[in-house]
Amino acid sequence: MSIEVQNISKSFGAYRALNNVNLTVNTGELVALLGPSGSGKTTLLRIIAGLETADPHSGTILFHEEDVAARHVSKRGVGFVFQHYALFRHMTVFENVAFGLRVKKRKYRLGKEEIRSKVLQLLELVQLDGFANRYPHQLSGGQRQRVALARALAVEPKVLLLDEPFGALDAKVRKELRAWLRRLHDEIHVTSVFVTHDQDEALEVADRVVVLNQGRIEQIGTPDEVFHHPATEFVMHFLGDVNTFHGRVNQGTVEFSSLELPFPQSRQQIAGDARVFIRPYDVTIDTKTNGLPALEAQVTRVHSAGPLVRVELKTSADQRLVSEISQERFATMNLEVGKTVYVRPRHVRVFAG
């Protein structure tokens, strides 16, 4: 079941939550709506679900080329998973998952044994077989969210929508569940859209990422495309740490902070003032210049707990920047606060500025 959003806008009074948004989600695809609070991602998800209506005459929503904009949420064949589970506390896990099957109209309702069989299959699918008789208060947060997902899948939705499904969970459980969600999607292939403000979550789980900002789409692409080839400064900043410099592009070079590096204009049509961005992992640190273009800097802080060592630096022009290096390289460099080092960027991203 494909989803097509055409020219959708939504205002709440004077506040413009969505501004002429267009998006296509292909059948069987898992798409992340990523952006900061207030970017419009949840509003867009709720309009797709039918929980909100778009502004009059602003556009439409198509499911498999069929206009569903005027169709009630109960008629859209959508499964919705909320951030805070929304489980029935007085019902067991089994009863929660079976609920949607039992409230169907009689002519569509499965028999008692068919419902039991289906619920047990779903609990096995979400790795909760053996938990059927427990109540929500007897489960962990991650287990409750998996019950909520099983309940959404029970009615065999054409489209699965998830609104920050792991937002209420701690970091370790979030990481476990996002890997589990990716594996589950690969097994069931239901067209899915999920909202998140966590870039790691979006990049790890989704087939494609839709980056929103102030009610507009900044970029749509695969995780590799949006991370390694950001279309705008906003995407560059939002998808991870970045060092920022003011510079200038002139005759095939980019100059910033006393450095001059090759920058073929064929790569990007930029000339004159520019803003230069460098990811911390693209900042090389040496204790000698080695005859290569480099910035002289002093180490101001070293954070070595973790798989990468984070080194904070300050140049002679008081420009602050961050480098991330491997533990192996760190072990050979004898870095400490106050030490003079030479910094070289391996890769820069430049935007007109």
CSV table of C-alpha atoms in Angstrom, one decimal:
chain,number,residue,atom,x,y,z
A,1,MET,CA,0.0,0.0,0.0
A,2,SER,CA,1.7,3.2,-1.2
A,3,ILE,CA,1.0,6.6,0.4
A,4,GLU,CA,1.1,9.9,-1.5
A,5,VAL,CA,0.8,13.3,0.3
A,6,GLN,CA,0.0,16.1,-2.2
A,7,ASN,CA,0.4,19.8,-1.4
A,8,ILE,CA,-0.7,19.4,2.2
A,9,SER,CA,-0.8,22.5,4.5
A,10,LYS,CA,-2.0,22.8,8.1
A,11,SER,CA,-2.4,25.8,10.3
A,12,PHE,CA,-3.4,26.0,14.0
A,13,GLY,CA,-4.6,29.6,14.2
A,14,ALA,CA,-1.7,31.8,13.1
A,15,TYR,CA,0.8,29.0,13.5
A,16,ARG,CA,1.7,27.2,10.2
A,17,ALA,CA,2.5,23.6,11.1
A,18,LEU,CA,2.8,22.3,7.5
A,19,ASN,CA,3.5,24.3,4.4
A,20,ASN,CA,2.7,22.7,1.0
A,21,VAL,CA,4.3,19.3,1.9
A,22,ASN,CA,4.6,16.6,-0.8
A,23,LEU,CA,5.8,13.1,-0.1
A,24,THR,CA,5.5,9.6,-1.6
A,25,VAL,CA,6.0,6.4,0.5
A,26,ASN,CA,6.4,3.3,-1.6
A,27,THR,CA,4.6,0.0,-0.9
A,28,GLY,CA,6.5,-1.9,1.8
A,29,GLU,CA,8.8,1.0,2.6
A,30,LEU,CA,9.8,2.1,6.1
A,31,VAL,CA,10.2,5.9,6.1
A,32,ALA,CA,11.3,8.1,9.0
A,33,LEU,CA,9.9,11.6,9.5
A,34,LEU,CA,12.8,13.3,11.3
A,35,GLY,CA,13.0,16.8,12.7
A,36,PRO,CA,13.1,19.0,15.9
A,37,SER,CA,10.1,19.7,18.0
A,38,GLY,CA,7.6,21.9,16.1
A,39,SER,CA,8.9,20.9,12.6
A,40,GLY,CA,5.5,19.4,11.7
A,41,LYS,CA,6.4,15.7,11.7
A,42,THR,CA,3.7,14.5,14.1
A,43,THR,CA,1.1,16.7,12.4
A,44,LEU,CA,1.9,15.1,9.1
A,45,LEU,CA,1.6,11.6,10.6
A,46,ARG,CA,-1.7,12.4,12.1
A,47,ILE,CA,-3.1,13.8,8.8
A,48,ILE,CA,-2.0,10.6,7.1
A,49,ALA,CA,-3.8,8.6,9.8
A,50,GLY,CA,-7.0,10.8,9.7
A,51,LEU,CA,-6.6,12.0,13.2
A,52,GLU,CA,-6.2,15.5,11.9
A,53,THR,CA,-7.5,17.2,8.8
A,54,ALA,CA,-5.4,19.4,6.4
A,55,ASP,CA,-6.4,22.9,5.7
A,56,PRO,CA,-9.4,23.2,3.3
A,57,HIS,CA,-8.3,23.1,-0.4
A,58,SER,CA,-4.7,22.5,0.5
A,59,GLY,CA,-4.2,19.1,-1.0
A,60,THR,CA,-5.0,15.4,-0.5
A,61,ILE,CA,-3.8,12.0,0.8
A,62,LEU,CA,-3.8,9.0,-1.5
A,63,PHE,CA,-3.5,5.4,-0.4
A,64,HIS,CA,-2.6,3.3,-3.4
A,65,GLU,CA,-3.8,6.1,-5.7
A,66,GLU,CA,-7.2,6.3,-3.9
A,67,ASP,CA,-8.1,9.6,-2.2
A,68,VAL,CA,-8.7,9.0,1.5
A,69,ALA,CA,-8.7,12.6,2.7
A,70,ALA,CA,-12.4,12.6,3.5
A,71,ARG,CA,-12.4,9.1,4.9
A,72,HIS,CA,-12.7,8.6,8.7
A,73,VAL,CA,-9.7,7.2,10.5
A,74,SER,CA,-11.5,4.0,11.2
A,75,LYS,CA,-12.0,3.4,7.5
A,76,ARG,CA,-8.4,4.0,6.4
A,77,GLY,CA,-6.9,0.6,7.4
A,78,VAL,CA,-4.3,2.3,9.5
A,79,GLY,CA,-2.5,0.9,12.5
A,80,PHE,CA,-1.2,3.6,14.9
A,81,VAL,CA,1.4,3.1,17.7
A,82,PHE,CA,1.7,6.0,20.2
A,83,GLN,CA,4.7,7.0,22.3
A,84,HIS,CA,3.1,6.2,25.6
A,85,TYR,CA,1.7,2.7,24.6
A,86,ALA,CA,-2.0,3.5,25.3
A,87,LEU,CA,-2.6,0.0,26.6
A,88,PHE,CA,-5.7,-0.9,28.6
A,89,ARG,CA,-4.3,-1.3,32.1
A,90,HIS,CA,-7.2,-3.6,33.2
A,91,MET,CA,-6.6,-6.0,30.4
A,92,THR,CA,-4.0,-8.7,30.0
A,93,VAL,CA,-1.5,-8.7,27.2
A,94,PHE,CA,-3.6,-11.2,25.3
A,95,GLU,CA,-6.8,-9.1,25.8
A,96,ASN,CA,-5.0,-5.9,24.7
A,97,VAL,CA,-3.8,-7.6,21.4
A,98,ALA,CA,-7.2,-9.2,20.8
A,99,PHE,CA,-9.2,-6.0,21.4
A,100,GLY,CA,-9.2,-4.8,17.8
A,101,LEU,CA,-10.2,-8.2,16.5
A,102,ARG,CA,-13.1,-8.6,19.0
A,103,VAL,CA,-14.7,-5.2,18.3
A,104,LYS,CA,-15.0,-5.7,14.5
A,105,LYS,CA,-18.5,-6.0,13.0
A,106,ARG,CA,-19.9,-9.5,13.4
A,107,LYS,CA,-19.6,-10.3,9.7
A,108,TYR,CA,-15.9,-9.5,9.7
A,109,ARG,CA,-15.1,-10.9,13.1
A,110,LEU,CA,-13.0,-14.1,13.4
A,111,GLY,CA,-14.1,-17.0,15.6
A,112,LYS,CA,-12.9,-17.3,19.2
A,113,GLU,CA,-10.3,-20.0,18.3
A,114,GLU,CA,-9.1,-18.0,15.3
A,115,ILE,CA,-8.6,-14.9,17.4
A,116,ARG,CA,-6.7,-16.9,20.0
A,117,SER,CA,-4.4,-18.4,17.4
A,118,LYS,CA,-3.7,-15.1,15.7
A,119,VAL,CA,-3.0,-13.3,19.0
A,120,LEU,CA,-0.5,-16.0,20.0
A,121,GLN,CA,1.2,-15.8,16.6
A,122,LEU,CA,1.5,-12.1,17.0
A,123,LEU,CA,3.0,-12.4,20.5
A,124,GLU,CA,5.5,-14.8,19.1
A,125,LEU,CA,6.3,-12.4,16.3
A,126,VAL,CA,7.0,-9.6,18.8
A,127,GLN,CA,9.0,-12.0,21.1
A,128,LEU,CA,6.4,-12.0,23.9
A,129,ASP,CA,5.1,-15.5,23.8
A,130,GLY,CA,4.7,-16.6,27.4
A,131,PHE,CA,3.5,-13.1,28.4
A,132,ALA,CA,-0.2,-13.5,27.4
A,133,ASN,CA,-1.6,-13.5,30.9
A,134,ARG,CA,0.4,-10.6,32.3
A,135,TYR,CA,-0.9,-7.1,32.8
A,136,PRO,CA,0.8,-3.9,31.5
A,137,HIS,CA,2.1,-3.0,34.9
A,138,GLN,CA,4.0,-6.3,35.0
A,139,LEU,CA,5.9,-5.4,31.9
A,140,SER,CA,9.0,-3.3,31.1
A,141,GLY,CA,8.6,-0.2,28.9
A,142,GLY,CA,10.1,-2.0,26.0
A,143,GLN,CA,7.7,-5.0,26.4
A,144,ARG,CA,4.7,-2.6,26.6
A,145,GLN,CA,5.7,-1.0,23.4
A,146,ARG,CA,5.9,-4.4,21.7
A,147,VAL,CA,2.4,-5.2,23.0
A,148,ALA,CA,1.2,-1.9,21.5
A,149,LEU,CA,2.8,-2.8,18.2
A,150,ALA,CA,1.2,-6.3,18.2
A,151,ARG,CA,-2.2,-4.8,18.9
A,152,ALA,CA,-1.7,-2.4,15.9
A,153,LEU,CA,-0.7,-5.3,13.7
A,154,ALA,CA,-3.6,-7.6,14.8
A,155,VAL,CA,-6.1,-5.9,12.5
A,156,GLU,CA,-3.8,-6.3,9.5
A,157,PRO,CA,-3.4,-2.6,8.7
A,158,LYS,CA,-2.5,-1.5,5.2
A,159,VAL,CA,-0.3,1.2,6.7
A,160,LEU,CA,1.5,1.2,10.0
A,161,LEU,CA,2.1,4.7,11.6
A,162,LEU,CA,4.3,5.1,14.7
A,163,ASP,CA,4.6,8.4,16.6
A,164,GLU,CA,8.0,8.5,18.5
A,165,PRO,CA,7.4,4.8,19.5
A,166,PHE,CA,10.5,4.6,21.6
A,167,GLY,CA,10.5,8.2,23.0
A,168,ALA,CA,9.6,7.2,26.5
A,169,LEU,CA,12.3,4.5,26.9
A,170,ASP,CA,15.8,4.7,28.1
A,171,ALA,CA,18.7,4.8,25.7
A,172,LYS,CA,19.7,1.2,26.0
A,173,VAL,CA,16.2,-0.1,25.4
A,174,ARG,CA,15.7,2.3,22.6
A,175,LYS,CA,18.7,1.0,20.8
A,176,GLU,CA,17.6,-2.6,21.2
A,177,LEU,CA,14.1,-1.9,20.0
A,178,ARG,CA,15.0,0.1,16.9
A,179,ALA,CA,17.2,-2.8,15.7
A,180,TRP,CA,14.3,-5.2,16.5
A,181,LEU,CA,11.8,-2.9,14.6
A,182,ARG,CA,14.0,-3.0,11.5
A,183,ARG,CA,14.2,-6.8,11.7
A,184,LEU,CA,10.4,-7.0,12.2
A,185,HIS,CA,9.7,-4.8,9.2
A,186,ASP,CA,12.0,-6.9,7.0
A,187,GLU,CA,9.8,-9.8,8.0
A,188,ILE,CA,6.3,-8.3,7.5
A,189,HIS,CA,6.9,-5.6,4.9
A,190,VAL,CA,4.0,-3.5,5.9
A,191,THR,CA,4.2,0.1,4.6
A,192,SER,CA,5.4,2.1,7.6
A,193,VAL,CA,6.0,5.7,8.6
A,194,PHE,CA,7.5,6.6,12.0
A,195,VAL,CA,8.2,9.9,13.6
A,196,THR,CA,11.4,10.6,15.6
A,197,HIS,CA,13.6,13.5,16.6
A,198,ASP,CA,16.5,11.1,17.1
A,199,GLN,CA,18.8,11.1,14.1
A,200,ASP,CA,20.6,7.9,15.0
A,201,GLU,CA,17.2,6.1,15.2
A,202,ALA,CA,16.1,7.4,11.8
A,203,LEU,CA,19.5,6.6,10.1
A,204,GLU,CA,19.6,3.1,11.6
A,205,VAL,CA,16.0,2.0,11.0
A,206,ALA,CA,14.6,3.7,7.9
A,207,ASP,CA,14.8,2.9,4.2
A,208,ARG,CA,14.4,6.7,3.6
A,209,VAL,CA,14.6,9.7,5.8
A,210,VAL,CA,12.4,12.8,5.4
A,211,VAL,CA,14.0,15.8,7.2
A,212,LEU,CA,11.5,18.4,8.2
A,213,ASN,CA,12.0,22.0,9.5
A,214,GLN,CA,9.4,24.6,10.2
A,215,GLY,CA,6.7,22.8,8.3
A,216,ARG,CA,8.7,22.2,5.2
A,217,ILE,CA,10.7,19.2,3.9
A,218,GLU,CA,14.4,20.1,3.8
A,219,GLN,CA,15.5,16.8,2.2
A,220,ILE,CA,14.3,13.3,1.3
A,221,GLY,CA,16.8,10.5,0.8
A,222,THR,CA,18.4,7.3,2.0
A,223,PRO,CA,20.2,7.4,5.3
A,224,ASP,CA,23.5,7.6,3.4
A,225,GLU,CA,22.3,10.4,1.1
A,226,VAL,CA,21.0,12.7,3.9
A,227,PHE,CA,24.0,12.1,6.1
A,228,HIS,CA,26.9,12.2,3.6
A,229,HIS,CA,25.2,14.6,1.1
A,230,PRO,CA,23.1,17.0,3.1
A,231,ALA,CA,21.1,19.4,0.8
A,232,THR,CA,21.0,22.3,3.2
A,233,GLU,CA,22.8,23.8,6.2
A,234,PHE,CA,19.9,22.7,8.4
A,235,VAL,CA,20.3,19.0,7.5
A,236,MET,CA,24.1,19.3,8.0
A,237,HIS,CA,23.6,20.7,11.5
A,238,PHE,CA,20.8,18.4,12.5
A,239,LEU,CA,22.4,15.1,11.5
A,240,GLY,CA,25.2,15.1,14.0
A,241,ASP,CA,28.0,17.3,15.4
A,242,VAL,CA,29.7,19.7,13.0
A,243,ASN,CA,32.5,22.3,13.1
A,244,THR,CA,31.5,25.6,11.4
A,245,PHE,CA,33.8,28.2,9.7
A,246,HIS,CA,33.2,31.4,7.7
A,247,GLY,CA,35.1,31.2,4.4
A,248,ARG,CA,35.3,32.2,0.8
A,249,VAL,CA,35.2,30.2,-2.4
A,250,ASN,CA,37.4,31.7,-5.2
A,251,GLN,CA,38.8,30.2,-8.4
A,252,GLY,CA,38.7,26.6,-7.4
A,253,THR,CA,39.7,26.9,-3.8
A,254,VAL,CA,37.9,27.4,-0.5
A,255,GLU,CA,39.7,29.6,2.1
A,256,PHE,CA,38.8,29.6,5.8
A,257,SER,CA,40.7,30.2,9.0
A,258,SER,CA,44.1,30.7,7.2
A,259,LEU,CA,43.6,27.4,5.3
A,260,GLU,CA,43.3,27.2,1.5
A,261,LEU,CA,42.0,23.9,0.1
A,262,PRO,CA,41.1,22.8,-3.4
A,263,PHE,CA,37.4,23.1,-4.1
A,264,PRO,CA,36.3,22.6,-7.8
A,265,GLN,CA,33.4,24.8,-8.6
A,266,SER,CA,31.9,22.0,-10.7
A,267,ARG,CA,31.0,20.2,-7.4
A,268,GLN,CA,28.8,23.1,-6.2
A,269,GLN,CA,27.9,26.3,-7.9
A,270,ILE,CA,29.3,28.5,-5.1
A,271,ALA,CA,31.4,31.7,-5.4
A,272,GLY,CA,32.3,34.3,-2.8
A,273,ASP,CA,31.3,34.2,0.8
A,274,ALA,CA,30.6,30.7,2.1
A,275,ARG,CA,30.1,28.6,5.2
A,276,VAL,CA,32.4,25.6,5.7
A,277,PHE,CA,31.3,22.6,7.7
A,278,ILE,CA,33.5,19.7,8.9
A,279,ARG,CA,32.4,16.7,10.8
A,280,PRO,CA,34.5,15.9,13.9
A,281,TYR,CA,35.6,12.5,12.4
A,282,ASP,CA,36.9,14.3,9.4
A,283,VAL,CA,39.3,16.4,11.5
A,284,THR,CA,42.8,14.9,11.6
A,285,ILE,CA,45.2,15.8,14.4
A,286,ASP,CA,49.0,15.6,14.1
A,287,THR,CA,51.8,16.6,16.4
A,288,LYS,CA,53.8,17.9,13.4
A,289,THR,CA,52.8,19.8,10.3
A,290,ASN,CA,54.3,17.2,7.9
A,291,GLY,CA,54.4,19.9,5.2
A,292,LEU,CA,50.7,19.8,4.7
A,293,PRO,CA,48.2,22.7,5.0
A,294,ALA,CA,47.1,22.7,8.7
A,295,LEU,CA,45.7,24.8,11.5
A,296,GLU,CA,47.8,25.2,14.6
A,297,ALA,CA,45.6,24.6,17.7
A,298,GLN,CA,45.8,23.9,21.4
A,299,VAL,CA,44.1,21.0,23.1
A,300,THR,CA,41.5,22.3,25.6
A,301,ARG,CA,39.8,19.0,26.6
A,302,VAL,CA,40.1,15.3,26.0
A,303,HIS,CA,37.2,12.9,26.5
A,304,SER,CA,38.5,9.4,26.1
A,305,ALA,CA,35.6,7.3,27.5
A,306,GLY,CA,34.0,5.5,24.6
A,307,PRO,CA,34.9,3.9,21.3
A,308,LEU,CA,36.2,7.2,19.9
A,309,VAL,CA,38.2,9.9,21.7
A,310,ARG,CA,36.7,13.4,21.5
A,311,VAL,CA,39.4,16.1,21.4
A,312,GLU,CA,38.3,19.8,21.9
A,313,LEU,CA,40.6,22.3,20.4
A,314,LYS,CA,41.1,26.1,20.1
A,315,THR,CA,43.0,27.8,17.2
A,316,SER,CA,45.2,30.9,17.6
A,317,ALA,CA,42.2,32.9,16.2
A,318,ASP,CA,40.1,31.6,19.1
A,319,GLN,CA,38.1,29.3,16.8
A,320,ARG,CA,36.9,26.3,18.7
A,321,LEU,CA,36.5,22.9,17.0
A,322,VAL,CA,36.2,19.2,17.8
A,323,SER,CA,38.0,16.2,16.5
A,324,GLU,CA,37.1,12.5,16.9
A,325,ILE,CA,39.9,10.0,16.7
A,326,SER,CA,40.3,6.3,17.3
A,327,GLN,CA,41.5,4.9,20.6
A,328,GLU,CA,44.5,3.3,18.8
A,329,ARG,CA,45.6,6.6,17.3
A,330,PHE,CA,45.1,8.4,20.7
A,331,ALA,CA,47.3,5.9,22.4
A,332,THR,CA,50.3,6.9,20.2
A,333,MET,CA,49.9,10.7,20.4
A,334,ASN,CA,50.3,11.6,24.1
A,335,LEU,CA,47.6,14.3,23.9
A,336,GLU,CA,47.0,16.4,26.9
A,337,VAL,CA,45.4,19.8,27.7
A,338,GLY,CA,47.6,22.6,26.5
A,339,LYS,CA,49.5,20.6,23.9
A,340,THR,CA,50.0,22.3,20.5
A,341,VAL,CA,48.8,20.2,17.6
A,342,TYR,CA,48.2,20.6,13.8
A,343,VAL,CA,44.7,20.1,12.5
A,344,ARG,CA,43.8,19.1,8.9
A,345,PRO,CA,40.3,18.6,7.5
A,346,ARG,CA,39.9,15.4,5.4
A,347,HIS,CA,36.6,16.5,3.9
A,348,VAL,CA,34.6,19.7,3.9
A,349,ARG,CA,31.1,20.6,3.0
A,350,VAL,CA,30.5,24.1,1.7
A,351,PHE,CA,27.3,26.2,1.4
A,352,ALA,CA,26.9,29.7,0.1
A,353,GLY,CA,26.9,32.1,3.0
